[in-house]
Tab-separated table of C-alpha atoms in Angstrom:
chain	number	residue	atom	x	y	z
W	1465	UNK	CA	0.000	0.000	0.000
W	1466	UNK	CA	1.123	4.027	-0.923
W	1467	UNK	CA	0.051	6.773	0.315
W	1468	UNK	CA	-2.050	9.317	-2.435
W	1469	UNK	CA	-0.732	12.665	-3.148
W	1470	UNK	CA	-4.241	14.392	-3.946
W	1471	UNK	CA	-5.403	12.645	-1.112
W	1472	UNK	CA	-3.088	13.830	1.079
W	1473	UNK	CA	-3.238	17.175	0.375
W	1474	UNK	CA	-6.795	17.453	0.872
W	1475	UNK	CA	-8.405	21.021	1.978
W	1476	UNK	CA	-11.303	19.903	3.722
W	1477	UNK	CA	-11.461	21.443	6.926
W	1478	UNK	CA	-11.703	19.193	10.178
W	1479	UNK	CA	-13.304	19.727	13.783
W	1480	UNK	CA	-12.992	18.110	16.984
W	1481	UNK	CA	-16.297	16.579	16.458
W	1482	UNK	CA	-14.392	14.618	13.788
W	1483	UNK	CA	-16.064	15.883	11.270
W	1484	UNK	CA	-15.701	18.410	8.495
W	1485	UNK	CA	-16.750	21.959	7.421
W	1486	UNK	CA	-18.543	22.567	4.049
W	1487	UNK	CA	-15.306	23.367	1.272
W	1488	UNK	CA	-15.378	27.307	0.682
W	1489	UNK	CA	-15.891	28.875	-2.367
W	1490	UNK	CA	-12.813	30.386	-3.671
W	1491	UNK	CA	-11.531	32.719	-2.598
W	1492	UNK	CA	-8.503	35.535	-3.321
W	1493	UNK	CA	-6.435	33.427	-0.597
W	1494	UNK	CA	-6.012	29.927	-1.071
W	1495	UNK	CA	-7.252	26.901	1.733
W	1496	UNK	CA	-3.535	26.981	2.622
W	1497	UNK	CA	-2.960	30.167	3.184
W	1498	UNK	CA	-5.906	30.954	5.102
W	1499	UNK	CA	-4.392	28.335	7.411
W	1500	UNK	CA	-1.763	30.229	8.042
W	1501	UNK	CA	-3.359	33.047	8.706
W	1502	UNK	CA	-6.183	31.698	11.472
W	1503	UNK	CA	-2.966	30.513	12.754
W	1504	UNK	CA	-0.881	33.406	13.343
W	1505	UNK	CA	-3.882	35.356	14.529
W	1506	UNK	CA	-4.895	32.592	17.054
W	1507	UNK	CA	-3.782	33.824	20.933
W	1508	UNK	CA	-2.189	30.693	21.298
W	1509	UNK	CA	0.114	31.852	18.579
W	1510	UNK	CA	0.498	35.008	20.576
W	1511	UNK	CA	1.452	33.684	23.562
W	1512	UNK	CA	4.410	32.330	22.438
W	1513	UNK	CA	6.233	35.592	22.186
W	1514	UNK	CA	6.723	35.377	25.816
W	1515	UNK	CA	7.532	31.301	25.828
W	1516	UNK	CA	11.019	29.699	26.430
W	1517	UNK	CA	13.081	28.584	23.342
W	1518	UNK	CA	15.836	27.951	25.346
W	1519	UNK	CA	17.074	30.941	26.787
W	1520	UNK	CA	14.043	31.950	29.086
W	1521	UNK	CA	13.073	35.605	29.825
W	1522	UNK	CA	15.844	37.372	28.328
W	1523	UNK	CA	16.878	40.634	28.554
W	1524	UNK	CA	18.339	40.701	25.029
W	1525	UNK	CA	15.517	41.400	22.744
W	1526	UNK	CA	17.187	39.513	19.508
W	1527	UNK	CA	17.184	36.510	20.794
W	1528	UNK	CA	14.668	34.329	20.237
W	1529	UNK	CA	11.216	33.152	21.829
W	1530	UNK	CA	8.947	30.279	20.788
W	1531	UNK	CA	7.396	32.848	18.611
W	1532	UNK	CA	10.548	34.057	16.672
W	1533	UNK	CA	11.816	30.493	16.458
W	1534	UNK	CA	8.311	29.539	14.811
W	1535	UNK	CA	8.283	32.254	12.578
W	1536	UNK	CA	12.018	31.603	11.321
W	1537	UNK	CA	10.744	27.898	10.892
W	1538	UNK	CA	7.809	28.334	8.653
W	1539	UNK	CA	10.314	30.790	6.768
W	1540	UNK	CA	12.295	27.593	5.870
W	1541	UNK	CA	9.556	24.904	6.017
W	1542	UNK	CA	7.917	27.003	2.872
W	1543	UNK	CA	11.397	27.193	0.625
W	1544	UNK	CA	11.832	23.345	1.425
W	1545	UNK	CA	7.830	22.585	0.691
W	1546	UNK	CA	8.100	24.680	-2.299
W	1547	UNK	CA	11.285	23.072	-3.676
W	1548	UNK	CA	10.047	19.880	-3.004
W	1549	UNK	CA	6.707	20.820	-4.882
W	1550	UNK	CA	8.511	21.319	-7.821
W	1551	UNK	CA	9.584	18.306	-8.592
W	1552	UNK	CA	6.473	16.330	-7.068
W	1553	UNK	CA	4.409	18.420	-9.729
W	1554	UNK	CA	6.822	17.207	-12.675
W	1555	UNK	CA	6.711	13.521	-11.070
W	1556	UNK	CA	3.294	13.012	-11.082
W	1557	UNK	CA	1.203	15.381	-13.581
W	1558	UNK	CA	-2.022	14.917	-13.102
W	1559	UNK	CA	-1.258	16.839	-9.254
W	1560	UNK	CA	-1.444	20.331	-11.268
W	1561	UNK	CA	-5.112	20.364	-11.701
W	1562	UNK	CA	-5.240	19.854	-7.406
W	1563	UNK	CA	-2.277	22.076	-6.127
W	1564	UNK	CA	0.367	24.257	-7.141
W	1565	UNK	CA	3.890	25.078	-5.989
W	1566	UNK	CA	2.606	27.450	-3.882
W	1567	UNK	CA	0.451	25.829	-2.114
W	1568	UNK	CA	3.129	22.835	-0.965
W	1569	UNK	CA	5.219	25.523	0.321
W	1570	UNK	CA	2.112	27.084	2.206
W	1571	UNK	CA	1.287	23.677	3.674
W	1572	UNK	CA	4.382	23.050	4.980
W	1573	UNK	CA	4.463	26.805	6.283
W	1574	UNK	CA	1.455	26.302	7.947
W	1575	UNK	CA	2.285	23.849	9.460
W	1576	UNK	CA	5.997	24.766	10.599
W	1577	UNK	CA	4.499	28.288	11.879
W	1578	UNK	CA	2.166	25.856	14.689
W	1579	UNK	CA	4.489	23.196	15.403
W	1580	UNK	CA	5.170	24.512	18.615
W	1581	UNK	CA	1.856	25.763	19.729
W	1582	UNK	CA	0.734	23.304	22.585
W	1583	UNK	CA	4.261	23.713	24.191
W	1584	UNK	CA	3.646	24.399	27.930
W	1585	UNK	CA	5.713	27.354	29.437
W	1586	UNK	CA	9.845	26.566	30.105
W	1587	UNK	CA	9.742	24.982	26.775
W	1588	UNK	CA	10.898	21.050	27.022
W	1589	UNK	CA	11.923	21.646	30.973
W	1590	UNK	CA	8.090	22.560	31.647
W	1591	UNK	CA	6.790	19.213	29.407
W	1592	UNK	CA	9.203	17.179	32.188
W	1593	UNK	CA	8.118	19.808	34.447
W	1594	UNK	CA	4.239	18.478	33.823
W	1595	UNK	CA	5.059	14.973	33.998
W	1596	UNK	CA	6.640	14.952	36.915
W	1597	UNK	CA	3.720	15.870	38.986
W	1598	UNK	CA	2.190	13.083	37.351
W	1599	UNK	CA	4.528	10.556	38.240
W	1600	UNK	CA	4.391	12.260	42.088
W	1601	UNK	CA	2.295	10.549	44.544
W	1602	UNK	CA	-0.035	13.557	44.226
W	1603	UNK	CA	-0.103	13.215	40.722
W	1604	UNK	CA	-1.143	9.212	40.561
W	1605	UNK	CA	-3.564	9.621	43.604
W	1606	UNK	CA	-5.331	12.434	41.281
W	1607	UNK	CA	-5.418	10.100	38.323
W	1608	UNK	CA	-6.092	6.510	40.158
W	1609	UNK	CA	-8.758	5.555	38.407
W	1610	UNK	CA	-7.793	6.492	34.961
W	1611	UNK	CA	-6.885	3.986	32.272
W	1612	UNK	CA	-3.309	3.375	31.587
W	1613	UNK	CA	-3.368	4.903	28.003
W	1614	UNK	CA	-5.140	8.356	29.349
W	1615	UNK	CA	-2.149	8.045	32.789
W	1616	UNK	CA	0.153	7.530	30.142
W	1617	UNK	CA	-1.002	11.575	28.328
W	1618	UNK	CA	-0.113	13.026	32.185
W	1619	UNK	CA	2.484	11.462	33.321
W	1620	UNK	CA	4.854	11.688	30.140
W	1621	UNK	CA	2.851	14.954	28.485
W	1622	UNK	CA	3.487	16.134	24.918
W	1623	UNK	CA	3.522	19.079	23.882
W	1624	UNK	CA	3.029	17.732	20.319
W	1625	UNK	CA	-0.053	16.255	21.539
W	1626	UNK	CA	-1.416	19.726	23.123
W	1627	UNK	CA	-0.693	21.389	19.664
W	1628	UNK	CA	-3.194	19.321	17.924
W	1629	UNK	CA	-5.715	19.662	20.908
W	1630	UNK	CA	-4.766	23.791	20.582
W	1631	UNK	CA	-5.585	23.889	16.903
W	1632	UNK	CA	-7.951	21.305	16.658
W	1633	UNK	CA	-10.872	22.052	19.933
W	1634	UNK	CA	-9.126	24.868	22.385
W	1635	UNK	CA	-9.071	27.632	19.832
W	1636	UNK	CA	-12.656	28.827	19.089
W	1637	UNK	CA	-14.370	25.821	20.879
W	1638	UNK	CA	-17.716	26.574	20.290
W	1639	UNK	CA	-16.756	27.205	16.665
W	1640	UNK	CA	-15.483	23.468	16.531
W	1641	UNK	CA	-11.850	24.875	16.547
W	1642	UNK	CA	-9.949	26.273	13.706
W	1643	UNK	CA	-11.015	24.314	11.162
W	1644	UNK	CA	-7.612	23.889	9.561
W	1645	UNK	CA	-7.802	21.748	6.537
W	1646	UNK	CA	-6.552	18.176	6.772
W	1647	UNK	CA	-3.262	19.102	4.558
W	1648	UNK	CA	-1.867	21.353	6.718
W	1649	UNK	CA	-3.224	19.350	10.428
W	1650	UNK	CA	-1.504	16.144	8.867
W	1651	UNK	CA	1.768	18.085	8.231
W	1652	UNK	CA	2.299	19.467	11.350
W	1653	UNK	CA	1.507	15.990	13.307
W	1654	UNK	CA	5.359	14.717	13.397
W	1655	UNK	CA	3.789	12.071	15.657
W	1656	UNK	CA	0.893	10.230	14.474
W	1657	UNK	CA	0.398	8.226	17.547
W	1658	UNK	CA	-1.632	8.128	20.713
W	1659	UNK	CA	-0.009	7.421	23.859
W	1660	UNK	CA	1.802	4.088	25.080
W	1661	UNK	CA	5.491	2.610	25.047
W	1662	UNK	CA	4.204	-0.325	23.252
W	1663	UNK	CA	3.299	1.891	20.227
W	1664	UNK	CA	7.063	2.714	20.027
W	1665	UNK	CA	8.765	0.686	17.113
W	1666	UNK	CA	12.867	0.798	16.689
W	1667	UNK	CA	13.417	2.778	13.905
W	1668	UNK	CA	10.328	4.617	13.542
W	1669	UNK	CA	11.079	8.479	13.973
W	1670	UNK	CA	7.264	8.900	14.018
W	1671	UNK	CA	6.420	6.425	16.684
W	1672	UNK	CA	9.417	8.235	19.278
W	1673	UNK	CA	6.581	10.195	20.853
W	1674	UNK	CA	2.705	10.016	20.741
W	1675	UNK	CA	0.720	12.895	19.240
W	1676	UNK	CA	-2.505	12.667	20.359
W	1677	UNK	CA	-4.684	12.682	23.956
W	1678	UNK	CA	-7.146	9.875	24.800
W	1679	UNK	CA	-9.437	12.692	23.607
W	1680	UNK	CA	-8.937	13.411	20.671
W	1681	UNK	CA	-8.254	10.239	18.996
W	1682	UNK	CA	-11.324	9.980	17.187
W	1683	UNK	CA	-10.525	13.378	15.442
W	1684	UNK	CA	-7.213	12.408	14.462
W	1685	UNK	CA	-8.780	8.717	13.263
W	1686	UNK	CA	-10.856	11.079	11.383
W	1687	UNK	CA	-8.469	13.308	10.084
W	1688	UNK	CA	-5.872	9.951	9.116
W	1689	UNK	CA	-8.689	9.056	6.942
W	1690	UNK	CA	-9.392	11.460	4.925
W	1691	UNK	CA	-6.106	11.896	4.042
W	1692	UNK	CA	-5.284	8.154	3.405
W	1693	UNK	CA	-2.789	7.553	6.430
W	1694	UNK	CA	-1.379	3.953	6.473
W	1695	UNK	CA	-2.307	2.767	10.004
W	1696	UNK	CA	0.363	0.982	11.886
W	1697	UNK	CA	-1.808	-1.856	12.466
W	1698	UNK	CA	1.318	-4.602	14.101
W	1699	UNK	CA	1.227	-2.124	16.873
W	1700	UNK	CA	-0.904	-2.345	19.579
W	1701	UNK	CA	-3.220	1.009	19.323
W	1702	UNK	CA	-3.634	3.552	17.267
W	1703	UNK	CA	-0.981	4.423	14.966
W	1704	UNK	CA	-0.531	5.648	11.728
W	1705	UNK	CA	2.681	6.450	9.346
W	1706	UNK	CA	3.524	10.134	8.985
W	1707	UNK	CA	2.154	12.775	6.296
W	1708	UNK	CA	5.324	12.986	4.108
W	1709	UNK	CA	5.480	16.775	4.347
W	1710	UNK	CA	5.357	16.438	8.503
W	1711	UNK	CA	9.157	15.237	7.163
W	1712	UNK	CA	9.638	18.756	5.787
W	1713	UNK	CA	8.211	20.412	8.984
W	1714	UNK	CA	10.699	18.494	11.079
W	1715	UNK	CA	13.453	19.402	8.803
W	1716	UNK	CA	12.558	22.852	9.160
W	1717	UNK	CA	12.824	23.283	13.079
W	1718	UNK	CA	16.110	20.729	12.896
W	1719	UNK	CA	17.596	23.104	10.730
W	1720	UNK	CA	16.691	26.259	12.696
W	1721	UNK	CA	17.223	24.595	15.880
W	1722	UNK	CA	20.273	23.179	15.063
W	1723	UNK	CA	21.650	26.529	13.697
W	1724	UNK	CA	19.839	29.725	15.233
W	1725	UNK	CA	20.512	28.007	19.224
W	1726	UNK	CA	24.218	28.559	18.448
W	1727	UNK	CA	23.745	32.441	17.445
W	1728	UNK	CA	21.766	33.125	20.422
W	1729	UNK	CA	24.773	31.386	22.841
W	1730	UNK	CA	27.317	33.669	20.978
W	1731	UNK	CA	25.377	36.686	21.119
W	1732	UNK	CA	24.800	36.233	24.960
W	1733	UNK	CA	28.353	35.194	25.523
W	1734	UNK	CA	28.030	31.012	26.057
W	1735	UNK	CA	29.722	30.062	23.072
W	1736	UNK	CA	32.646	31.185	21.923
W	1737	UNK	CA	32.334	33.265	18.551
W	1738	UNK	CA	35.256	31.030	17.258
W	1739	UNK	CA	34.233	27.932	18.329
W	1740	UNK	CA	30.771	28.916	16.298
W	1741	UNK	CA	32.268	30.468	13.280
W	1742	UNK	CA	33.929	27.138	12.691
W	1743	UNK	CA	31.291	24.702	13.231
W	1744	UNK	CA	28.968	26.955	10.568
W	1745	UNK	CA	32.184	27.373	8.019
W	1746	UNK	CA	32.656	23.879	8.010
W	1747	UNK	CA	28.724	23.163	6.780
W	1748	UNK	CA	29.738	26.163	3.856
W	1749	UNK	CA	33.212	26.036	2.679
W	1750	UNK	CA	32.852	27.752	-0.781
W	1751	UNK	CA	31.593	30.541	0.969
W	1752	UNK	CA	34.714	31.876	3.568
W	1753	UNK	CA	36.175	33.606	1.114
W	1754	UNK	CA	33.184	36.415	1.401
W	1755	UNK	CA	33.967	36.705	5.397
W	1756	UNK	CA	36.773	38.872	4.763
W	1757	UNK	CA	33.938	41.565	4.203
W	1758	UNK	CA	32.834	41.270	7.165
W	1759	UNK	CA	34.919	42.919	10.448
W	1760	UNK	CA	32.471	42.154	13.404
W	1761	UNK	CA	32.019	39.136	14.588
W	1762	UNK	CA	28.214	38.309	15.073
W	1763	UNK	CA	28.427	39.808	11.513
W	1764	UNK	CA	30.398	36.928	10.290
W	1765	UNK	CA	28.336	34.132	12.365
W	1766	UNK	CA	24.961	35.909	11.079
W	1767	UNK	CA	26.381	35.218	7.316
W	1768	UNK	CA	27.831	31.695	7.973
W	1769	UNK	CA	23.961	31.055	9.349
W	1770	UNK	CA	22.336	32.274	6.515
W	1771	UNK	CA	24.297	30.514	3.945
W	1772	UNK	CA	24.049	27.423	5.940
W	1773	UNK	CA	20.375	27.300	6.276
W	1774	UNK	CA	20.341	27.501	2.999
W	1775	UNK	CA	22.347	24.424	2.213
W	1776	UNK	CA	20.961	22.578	4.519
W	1777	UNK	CA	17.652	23.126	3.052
W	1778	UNK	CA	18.687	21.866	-0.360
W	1779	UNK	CA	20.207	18.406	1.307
W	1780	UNK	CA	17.023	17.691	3.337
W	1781	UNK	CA	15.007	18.488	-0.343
W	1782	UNK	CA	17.585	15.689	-2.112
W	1783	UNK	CA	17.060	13.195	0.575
W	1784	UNK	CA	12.906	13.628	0.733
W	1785	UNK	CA	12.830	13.398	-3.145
W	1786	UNK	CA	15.235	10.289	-3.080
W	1787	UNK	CA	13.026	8.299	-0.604
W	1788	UNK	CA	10.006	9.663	-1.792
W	1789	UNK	CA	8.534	5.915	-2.370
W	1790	UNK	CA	9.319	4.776	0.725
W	1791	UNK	CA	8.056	8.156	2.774
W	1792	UNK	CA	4.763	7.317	0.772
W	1793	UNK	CA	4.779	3.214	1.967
W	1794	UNK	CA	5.513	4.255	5.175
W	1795	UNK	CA	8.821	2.518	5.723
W	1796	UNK	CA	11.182	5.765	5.888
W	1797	UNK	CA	11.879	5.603	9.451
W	1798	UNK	CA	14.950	8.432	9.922
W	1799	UNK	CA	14.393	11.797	10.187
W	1800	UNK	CA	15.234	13.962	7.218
W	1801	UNK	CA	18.435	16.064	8.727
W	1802	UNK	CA	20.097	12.785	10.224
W	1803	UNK	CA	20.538	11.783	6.447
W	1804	UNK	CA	21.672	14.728	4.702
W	1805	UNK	CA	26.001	14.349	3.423
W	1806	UNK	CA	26.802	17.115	6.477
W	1807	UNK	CA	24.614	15.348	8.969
W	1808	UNK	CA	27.902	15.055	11.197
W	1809	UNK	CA	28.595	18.873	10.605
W	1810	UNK	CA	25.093	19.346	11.991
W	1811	UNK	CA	25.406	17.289	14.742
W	1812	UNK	CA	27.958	18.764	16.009
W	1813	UNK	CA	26.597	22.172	16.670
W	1814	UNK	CA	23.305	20.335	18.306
W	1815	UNK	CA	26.573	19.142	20.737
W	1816	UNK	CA	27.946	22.374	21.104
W	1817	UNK	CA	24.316	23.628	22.085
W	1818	UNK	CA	23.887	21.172	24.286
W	1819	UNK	CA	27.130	21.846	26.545
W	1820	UNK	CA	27.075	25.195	26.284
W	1821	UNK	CA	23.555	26.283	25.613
W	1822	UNK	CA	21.004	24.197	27.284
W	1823	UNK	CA	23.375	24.283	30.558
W	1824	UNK	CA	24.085	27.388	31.227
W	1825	UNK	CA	23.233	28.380	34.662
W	1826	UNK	CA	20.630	30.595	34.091
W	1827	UNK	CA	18.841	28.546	31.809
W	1828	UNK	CA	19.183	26.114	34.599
W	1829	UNK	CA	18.013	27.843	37.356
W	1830	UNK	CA	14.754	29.048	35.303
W	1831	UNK	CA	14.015	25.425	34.107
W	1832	UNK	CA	13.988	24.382	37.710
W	1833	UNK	CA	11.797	27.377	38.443
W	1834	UNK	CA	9.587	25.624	36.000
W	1835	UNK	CA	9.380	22.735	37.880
W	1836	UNK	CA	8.369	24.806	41.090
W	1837	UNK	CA	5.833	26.900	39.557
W	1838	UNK	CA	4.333	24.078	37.172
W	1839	UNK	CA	4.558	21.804	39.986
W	1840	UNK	CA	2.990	23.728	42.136
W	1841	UNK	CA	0.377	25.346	40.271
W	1842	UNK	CA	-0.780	21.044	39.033
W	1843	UNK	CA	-0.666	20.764	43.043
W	1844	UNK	CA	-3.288	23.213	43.645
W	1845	UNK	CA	-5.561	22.071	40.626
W	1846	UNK	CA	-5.588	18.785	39.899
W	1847	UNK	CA	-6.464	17.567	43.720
W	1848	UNK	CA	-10.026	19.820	43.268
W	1849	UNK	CA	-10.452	19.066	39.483
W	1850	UNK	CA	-10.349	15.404	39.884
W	1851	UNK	CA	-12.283	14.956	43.178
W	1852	UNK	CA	-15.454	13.448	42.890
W	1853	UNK	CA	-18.571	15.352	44.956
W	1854	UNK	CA	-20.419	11.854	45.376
W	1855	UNK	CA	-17.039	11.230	47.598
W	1856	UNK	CA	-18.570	13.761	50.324
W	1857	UNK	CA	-18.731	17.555	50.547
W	1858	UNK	CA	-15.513	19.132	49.105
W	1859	UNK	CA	-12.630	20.292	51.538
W	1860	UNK	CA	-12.754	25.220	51.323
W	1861	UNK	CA	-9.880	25.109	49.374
W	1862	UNK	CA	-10.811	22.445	46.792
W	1863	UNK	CA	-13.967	24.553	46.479
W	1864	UNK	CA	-12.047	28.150	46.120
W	1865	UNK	CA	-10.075	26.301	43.532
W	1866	UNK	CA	-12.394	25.223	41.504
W	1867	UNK	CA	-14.185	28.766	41.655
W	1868	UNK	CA	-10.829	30.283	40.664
W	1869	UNK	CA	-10.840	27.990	37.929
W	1870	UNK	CA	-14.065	28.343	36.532
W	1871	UNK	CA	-13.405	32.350	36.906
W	1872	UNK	CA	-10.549	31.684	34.498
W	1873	UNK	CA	-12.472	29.934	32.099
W	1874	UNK	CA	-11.299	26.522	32.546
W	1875	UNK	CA	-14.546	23.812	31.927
W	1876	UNK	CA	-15.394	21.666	34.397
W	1877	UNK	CA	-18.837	21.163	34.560
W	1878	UNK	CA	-20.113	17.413	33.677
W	1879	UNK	CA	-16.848	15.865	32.252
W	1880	UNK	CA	-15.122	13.155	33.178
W	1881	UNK	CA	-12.029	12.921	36.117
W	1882	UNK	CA	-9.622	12.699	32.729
W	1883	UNK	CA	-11.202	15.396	30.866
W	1884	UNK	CA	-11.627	17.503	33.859
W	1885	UNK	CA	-7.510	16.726	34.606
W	1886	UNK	CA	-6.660	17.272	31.036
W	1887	UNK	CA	-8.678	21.140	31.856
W	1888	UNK	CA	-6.529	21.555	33.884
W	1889	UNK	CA	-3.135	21.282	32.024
W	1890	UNK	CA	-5.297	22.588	29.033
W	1891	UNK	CA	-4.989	25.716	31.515
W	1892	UNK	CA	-1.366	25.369	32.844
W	1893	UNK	CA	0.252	24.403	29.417
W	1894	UNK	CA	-1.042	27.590	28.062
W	1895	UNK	CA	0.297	30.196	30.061
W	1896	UNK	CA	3.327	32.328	29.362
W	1897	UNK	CA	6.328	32.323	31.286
W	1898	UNK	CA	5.619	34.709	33.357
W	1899	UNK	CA	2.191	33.955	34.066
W	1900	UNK	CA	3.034	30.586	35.263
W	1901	UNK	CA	5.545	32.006	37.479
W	1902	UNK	CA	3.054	35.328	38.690
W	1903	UNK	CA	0.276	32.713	39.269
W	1904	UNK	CA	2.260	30.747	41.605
W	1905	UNK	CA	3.728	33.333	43.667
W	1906	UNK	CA	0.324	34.975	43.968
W	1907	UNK	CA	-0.974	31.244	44.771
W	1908	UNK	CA	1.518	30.771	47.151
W	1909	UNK	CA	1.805	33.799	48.887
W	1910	UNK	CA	5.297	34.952	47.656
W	1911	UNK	CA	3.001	37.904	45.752
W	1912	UNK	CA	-0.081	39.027	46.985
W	1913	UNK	CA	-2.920	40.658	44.496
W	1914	UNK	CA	-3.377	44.191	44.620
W	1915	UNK	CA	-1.857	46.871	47.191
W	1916	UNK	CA	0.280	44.370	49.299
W	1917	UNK	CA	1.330	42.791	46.064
């Protein structure tokens, strides 16, 4: 079996419900772009500006936040979808009377621009942050009577899985969500998964993590469906092989990752502009002989990354095209970047970033902030969210919790004990930064509301 291009880039537009909205009439913007643009007007999309890339809360206003970082990825993830369209269009004809260049480019865009959107405050630190309540004693009391698949969403949480709950249900709820077509909510599902170490298979890039809740499986069953998925069906749940451009969109924030983490270490002083101009001239020899324009250093590492990016991009285009048959069976298992001819080049300034980047003390120090603040926020919530009234009367505090929840919006009401937990870190997971941290110190005393504040 083969995956379908015009299936696959279908526009029909899914909700939560798991079903789908009426096609549009055309329109001066395409289905894709449109996309994009309920996207990057969505507050979730907002929120970002003040979310953890890696170096949280900084005081130097070029370096990047989850925002800036998505942006810069859905920058690349439309040059590689576009070159990739290219060829795809001369490869198989009869695609021209579905798509055009432009709109493989805008799909991948799309999709590139939200691939980040369900991440929880502290960026990775506040995913482990999450999970770790849930693996507390607190945490598995809350959830005792859950199954182990809908455990298994708390207590090792995904913020890959709270994208597609973002875009797909919290986002205009009682619209049915965004209504994204199935094109562009394929491509930015890198994994196609629900939750469960037995759905992991060696070798299978999209099976490393899950990328769905327990609740919304149905609408991603629906959404693998219309655009021809090949479940995983050896594996023991729901599983499904990856949309070939969710390739592209992991390419994109590899590249950027890989790259842009090393300019913001320079520019704040953790790496060592020599140690970075290296790493990036080695991934574009031809090009040194143009640095002798350039006198000031973050000059020089802002050219290297430019010219890199774009060479990377045309290696992660050769290897997609090259394995397109297998991408389209379902067998490629390896990430696109780990195959490209300077995949050791780019691994070693993902090392370099690690050592000197992601360990930095005050990176550090705000990470395990995360853990206090997202840990103690889950402490205060989930205890009131999950108790059950039929248990007896409900302590003050559970009931001034749930009040304060219910005053922030957060639905309760006539749910289950998982869907009123998964409220809750629908609630946490999307705060900023600094609201996470203001929340807890008002929650906690450290801050009081108002005059004493």
């Amino acid at each position: 079996m083969t995956m379908d291009w015009q299936q696959l880039l279908s526009r029909r537009r899914l909700s939560f419900r798991g079903d789908f909205q009426a096609m549009s009439p055309v329109h001066l913007r395409s289905a894709f772009e449109r996309d994009w643009d309920r996207i990057l007007f969505s507050t979730a999309f907002r929120r970002m500006h003040d979310k953890t890339q890696v170096f949280p809360l900084p005081d130097n206003d070029v370096v990047h936040s989850r925002l800036t970082h998505s942006l810069e990825v859905a920058s690349v993830g439309r040059s590689l979808g576009k070159n990739v369209g290219r060829t795809l269009l001369e490869r198989h004809p009869a695609l021209a009377s579905h798509v055009d260049i432009h709109d493989l480019g805008d799909i991948v865009a799309a999709g590139c621009l939200a691939h980040d959107i369900g991440n929880p405050p502290f960026g990775h630190a506040g995913e482990n942050a999450i999970a770790s309540f849930f693996q507390s004693d607190a945490g598995r009391a809350a959830t005792v009577g859950l199954s182990p698949r809908e455990r298994d969403d708390f207590e090792r949480f995904e913020g890959n899985a709270q994208g597609f709950r973002v875009l797909t249900r919290l986002q205009l709820e009682g619209n049915g969500g965004l209504h994204l077509t199935s094109a562009t909510l394929a491509a930015f599902s890198k994994y196609p998964r629900e939750s469960g170490d037995a759905l992991r298979r060696p070798g299978q890039v999209a099976t490393k993590k899950h990328g769905v809740f327990q609740a919304d499986t149905a609408a991603f069953a629906a959404l693998a469906r219309e655009t021809g998925l090949l479940p995983l069906g050896a594996l023991p749940g729901a599983a499904w092989a990856r949309h070939p451009l969710a390739f592209l969109v992991e390419a994109a924030d590899d590249i950027c990752y890989s790259i842009l983490d090393i300019e913001d270490g320079t520019r704040l002083g953790h790496v060592q502009p020599a140690n970075a101009e290296q790493l990036l001239a080695a991934l574009v020899p031809d090009d040194l002989a143009r640095l002798a324009a350039f006198s000031d250093a973050m000059e020089r590492i802002s050219f290297l990354r430019a010219r890199a990016i774009g060479r990377m991009i045309d290696q992660c285009v050769e290897v997609f095209l090259d394995h397109e048959a297998a991408i389209l069976d379902g067998s490629h298992g390896s990430s696109l970047a780990d195959q490209i001819a300077d995949a050791a080049q780019l691994q070693a300034l993902k090392t370099l970033a690690r050592n000197a980047c992601y360990r930095a003390p005050e990176v550090l120090e705000i990470e395990l902030a995360g853990y206090e603040a997202l840990g103690g926020l889950l402490a205060t919530f989930v205890p009131a969210a999950a108790a059950d009234p039929r248990d007896g009367p409900l302590a003050e505090k559970q009931q001034k919790t749930l009040a304060l929840l219910h005053g922030r919006g957060v639905k309760l009401a006539g749910s289950t004990t998982y869907e009123r937990i998964l409220r809750v870190t629908d609630y946490v997971s999307g705060m900023t930064d600094r609201h996470a941290l203001a929340t807890f110190r008002r929650l906690t005393g450290i801050a009081i509301p108002g005059r004493l504040g």
